[in-house]
CSV table of N, CA and C and ligand atoms in Angstrom, one decimal:
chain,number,residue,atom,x,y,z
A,1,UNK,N,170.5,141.3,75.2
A,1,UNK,CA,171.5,140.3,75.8
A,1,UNK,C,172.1,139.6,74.6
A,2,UNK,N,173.2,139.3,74.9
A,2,UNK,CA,174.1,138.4,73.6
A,2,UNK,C,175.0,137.4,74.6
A,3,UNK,N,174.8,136.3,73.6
A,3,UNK,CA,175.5,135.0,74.0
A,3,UNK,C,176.4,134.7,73.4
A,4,UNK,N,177.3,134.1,73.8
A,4,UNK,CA,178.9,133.5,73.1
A,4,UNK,C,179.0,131.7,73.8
A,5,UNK,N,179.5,130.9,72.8
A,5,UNK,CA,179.8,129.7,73.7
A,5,UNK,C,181.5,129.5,73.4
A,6,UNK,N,182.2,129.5,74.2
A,6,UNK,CA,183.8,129.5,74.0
A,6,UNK,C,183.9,127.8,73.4
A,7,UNK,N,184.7,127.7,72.2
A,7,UNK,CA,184.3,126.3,71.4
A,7,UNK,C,185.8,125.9,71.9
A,8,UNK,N,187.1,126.2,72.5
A,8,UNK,CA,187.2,125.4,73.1
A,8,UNK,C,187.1,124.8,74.2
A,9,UNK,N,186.7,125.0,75.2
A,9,UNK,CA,185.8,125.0,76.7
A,9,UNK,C,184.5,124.1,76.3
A,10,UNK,N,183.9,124.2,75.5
A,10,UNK,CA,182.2,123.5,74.9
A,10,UNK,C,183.0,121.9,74.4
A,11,UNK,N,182.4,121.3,75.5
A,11,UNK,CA,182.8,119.5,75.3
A,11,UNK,C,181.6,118.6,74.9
A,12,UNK,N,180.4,119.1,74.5
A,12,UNK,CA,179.0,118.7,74.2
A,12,UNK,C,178.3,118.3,74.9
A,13,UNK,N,178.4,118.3,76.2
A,13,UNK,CA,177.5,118.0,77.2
A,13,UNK,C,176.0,117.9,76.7
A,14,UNK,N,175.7,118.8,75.7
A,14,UNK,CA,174.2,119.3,75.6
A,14,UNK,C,173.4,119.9,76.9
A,15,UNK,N,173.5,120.2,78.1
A,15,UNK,CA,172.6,120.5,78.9
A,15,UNK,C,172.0,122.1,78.8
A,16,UNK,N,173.4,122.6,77.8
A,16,UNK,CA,172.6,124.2,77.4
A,16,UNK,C,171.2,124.2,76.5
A,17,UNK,N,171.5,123.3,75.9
A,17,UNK,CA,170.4,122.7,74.8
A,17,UNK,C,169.5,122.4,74.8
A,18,UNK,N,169.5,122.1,76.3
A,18,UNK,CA,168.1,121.5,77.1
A,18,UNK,C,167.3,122.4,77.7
A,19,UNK,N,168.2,123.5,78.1
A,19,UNK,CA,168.2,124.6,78.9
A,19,UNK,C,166.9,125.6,78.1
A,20,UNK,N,167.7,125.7,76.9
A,20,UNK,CA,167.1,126.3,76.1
A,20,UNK,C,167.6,126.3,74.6
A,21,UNK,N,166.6,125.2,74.3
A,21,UNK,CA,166.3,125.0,72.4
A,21,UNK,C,166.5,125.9,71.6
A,22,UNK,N,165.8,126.9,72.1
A,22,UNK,CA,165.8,128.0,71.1
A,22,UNK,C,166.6,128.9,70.5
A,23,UNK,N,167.6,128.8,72.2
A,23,UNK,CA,169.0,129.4,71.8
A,23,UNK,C,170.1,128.9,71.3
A,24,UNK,N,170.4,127.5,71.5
A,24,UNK,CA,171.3,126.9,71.2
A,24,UNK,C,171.2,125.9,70.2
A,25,UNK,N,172.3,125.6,69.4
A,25,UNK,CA,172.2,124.6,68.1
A,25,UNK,C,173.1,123.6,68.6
A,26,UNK,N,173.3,122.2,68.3
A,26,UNK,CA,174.6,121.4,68.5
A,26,UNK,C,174.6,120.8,67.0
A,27,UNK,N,175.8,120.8,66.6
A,27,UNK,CA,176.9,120.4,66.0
A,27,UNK,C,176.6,118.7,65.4
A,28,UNK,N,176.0,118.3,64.6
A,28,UNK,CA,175.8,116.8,64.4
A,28,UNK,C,177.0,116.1,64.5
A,29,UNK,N,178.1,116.4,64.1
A,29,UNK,CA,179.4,115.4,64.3
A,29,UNK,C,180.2,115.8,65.4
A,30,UNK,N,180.2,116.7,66.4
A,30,UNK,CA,181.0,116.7,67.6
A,30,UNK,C,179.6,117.2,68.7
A,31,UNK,N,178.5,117.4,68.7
A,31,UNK,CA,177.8,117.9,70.1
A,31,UNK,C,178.1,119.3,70.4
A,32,UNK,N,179.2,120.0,69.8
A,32,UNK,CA,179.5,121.0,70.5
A,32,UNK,C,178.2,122.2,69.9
A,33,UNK,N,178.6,123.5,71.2
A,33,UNK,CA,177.1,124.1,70.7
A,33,UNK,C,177.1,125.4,70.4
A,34,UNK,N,176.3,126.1,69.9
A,34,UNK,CA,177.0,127.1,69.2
A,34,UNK,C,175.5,128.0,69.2
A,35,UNK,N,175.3,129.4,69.7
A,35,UNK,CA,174.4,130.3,69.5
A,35,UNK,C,173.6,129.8,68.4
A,36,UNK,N,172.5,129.8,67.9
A,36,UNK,CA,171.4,130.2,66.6
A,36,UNK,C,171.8,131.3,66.1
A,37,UNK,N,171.7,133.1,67.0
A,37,UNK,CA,171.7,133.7,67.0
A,37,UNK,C,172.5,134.4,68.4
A,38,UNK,N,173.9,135.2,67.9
A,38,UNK,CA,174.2,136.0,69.1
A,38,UNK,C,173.5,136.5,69.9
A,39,UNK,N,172.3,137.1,69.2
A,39,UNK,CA,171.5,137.7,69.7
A,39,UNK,C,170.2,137.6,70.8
A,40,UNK,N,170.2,137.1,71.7
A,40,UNK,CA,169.1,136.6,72.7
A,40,UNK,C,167.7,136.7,72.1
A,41,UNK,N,167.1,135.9,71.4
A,41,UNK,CA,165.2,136.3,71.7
A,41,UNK,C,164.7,136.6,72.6
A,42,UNK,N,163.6,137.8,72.5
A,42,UNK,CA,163.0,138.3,73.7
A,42,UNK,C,162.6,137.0,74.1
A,43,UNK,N,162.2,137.2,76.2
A,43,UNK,CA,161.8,135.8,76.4
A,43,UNK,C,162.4,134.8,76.9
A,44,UNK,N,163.8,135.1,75.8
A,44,UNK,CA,164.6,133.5,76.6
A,44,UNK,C,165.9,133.6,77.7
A,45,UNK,N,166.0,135.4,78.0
A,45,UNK,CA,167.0,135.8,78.7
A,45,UNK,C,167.1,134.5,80.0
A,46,UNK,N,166.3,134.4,80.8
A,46,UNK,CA,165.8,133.4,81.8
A,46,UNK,C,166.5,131.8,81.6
A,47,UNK,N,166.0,131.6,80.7
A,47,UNK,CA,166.6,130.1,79.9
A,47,UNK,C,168.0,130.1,79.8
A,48,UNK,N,168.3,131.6,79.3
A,48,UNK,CA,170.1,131.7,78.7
A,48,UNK,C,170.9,131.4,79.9
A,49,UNK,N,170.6,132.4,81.2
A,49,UNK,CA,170.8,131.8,82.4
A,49,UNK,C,171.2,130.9,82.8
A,50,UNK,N,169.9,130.0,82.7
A,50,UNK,CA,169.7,128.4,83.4
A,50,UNK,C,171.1,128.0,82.6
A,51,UNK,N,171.5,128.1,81.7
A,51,UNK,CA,171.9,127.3,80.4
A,51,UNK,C,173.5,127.4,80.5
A,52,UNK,N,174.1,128.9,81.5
A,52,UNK,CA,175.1,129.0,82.0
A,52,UNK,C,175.1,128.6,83.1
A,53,UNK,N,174.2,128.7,84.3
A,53,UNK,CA,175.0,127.9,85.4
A,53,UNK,C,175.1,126.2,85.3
A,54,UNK,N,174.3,126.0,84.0
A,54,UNK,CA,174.1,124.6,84.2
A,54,UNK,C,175.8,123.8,83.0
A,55,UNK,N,176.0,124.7,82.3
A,55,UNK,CA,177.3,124.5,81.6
A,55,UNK,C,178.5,123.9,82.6
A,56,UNK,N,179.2,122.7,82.6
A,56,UNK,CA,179.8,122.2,83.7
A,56,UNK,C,181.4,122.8,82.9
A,57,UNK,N,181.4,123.0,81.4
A,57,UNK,CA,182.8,123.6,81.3
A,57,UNK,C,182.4,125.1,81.4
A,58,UNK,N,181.8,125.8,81.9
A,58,UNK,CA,182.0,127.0,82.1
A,58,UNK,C,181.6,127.8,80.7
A,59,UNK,N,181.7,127.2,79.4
A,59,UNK,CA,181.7,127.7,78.0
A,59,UNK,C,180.8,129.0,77.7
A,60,UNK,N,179.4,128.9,78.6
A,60,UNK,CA,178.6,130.0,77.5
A,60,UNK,C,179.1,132.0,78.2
A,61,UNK,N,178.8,132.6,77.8
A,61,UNK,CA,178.9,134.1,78.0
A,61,UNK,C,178.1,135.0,77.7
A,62,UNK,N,177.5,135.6,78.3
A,62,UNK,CA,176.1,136.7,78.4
A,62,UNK,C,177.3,137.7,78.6
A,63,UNK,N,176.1,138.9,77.7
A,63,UNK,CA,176.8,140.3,78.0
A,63,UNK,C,175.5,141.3,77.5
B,1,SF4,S1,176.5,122.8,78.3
B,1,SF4,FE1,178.5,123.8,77.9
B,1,SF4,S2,179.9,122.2,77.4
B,1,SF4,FE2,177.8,121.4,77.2
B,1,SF4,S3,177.2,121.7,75.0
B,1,SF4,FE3,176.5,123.5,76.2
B,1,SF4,S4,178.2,125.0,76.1
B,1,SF4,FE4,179.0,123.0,75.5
């Protein structure tokens, strides 16, 4: 699985973040959030999920 966060759409909400730490990094001077890794760690497919429906701009992308 691979993730994308569309950076203009990503307003810092943080709640991907929360969703799942592992996947996502935020930005110290804007919040905005940005893959670790495109790449999904085994394990966190579930989390990446949660992490999209809970995105209120719509930002992240699984494929
Ligand atoms: S939940 Fe969406 S808008 Fe908020 S930081 Fe994550 S990607 Fe950006």
């Amino acid at each position: 699985m691979k993730v994308k966060v569309d950076q203009e759409r990503c307003q810092g909400h943080t709640l991907c973040a929360m969703r799942a730490p592992e996947v996502f990094e935020l930005d110290d001077v804007d919040g905005h959030s940005s893959p670790v890794s495109e790449d999904v760690p085994p394990g966190q497919e579930g989390a990446v999920q949660e992490a999209v429906r809970s995105c209120p701009e719509r930002a992240i992308s699984v494929s």
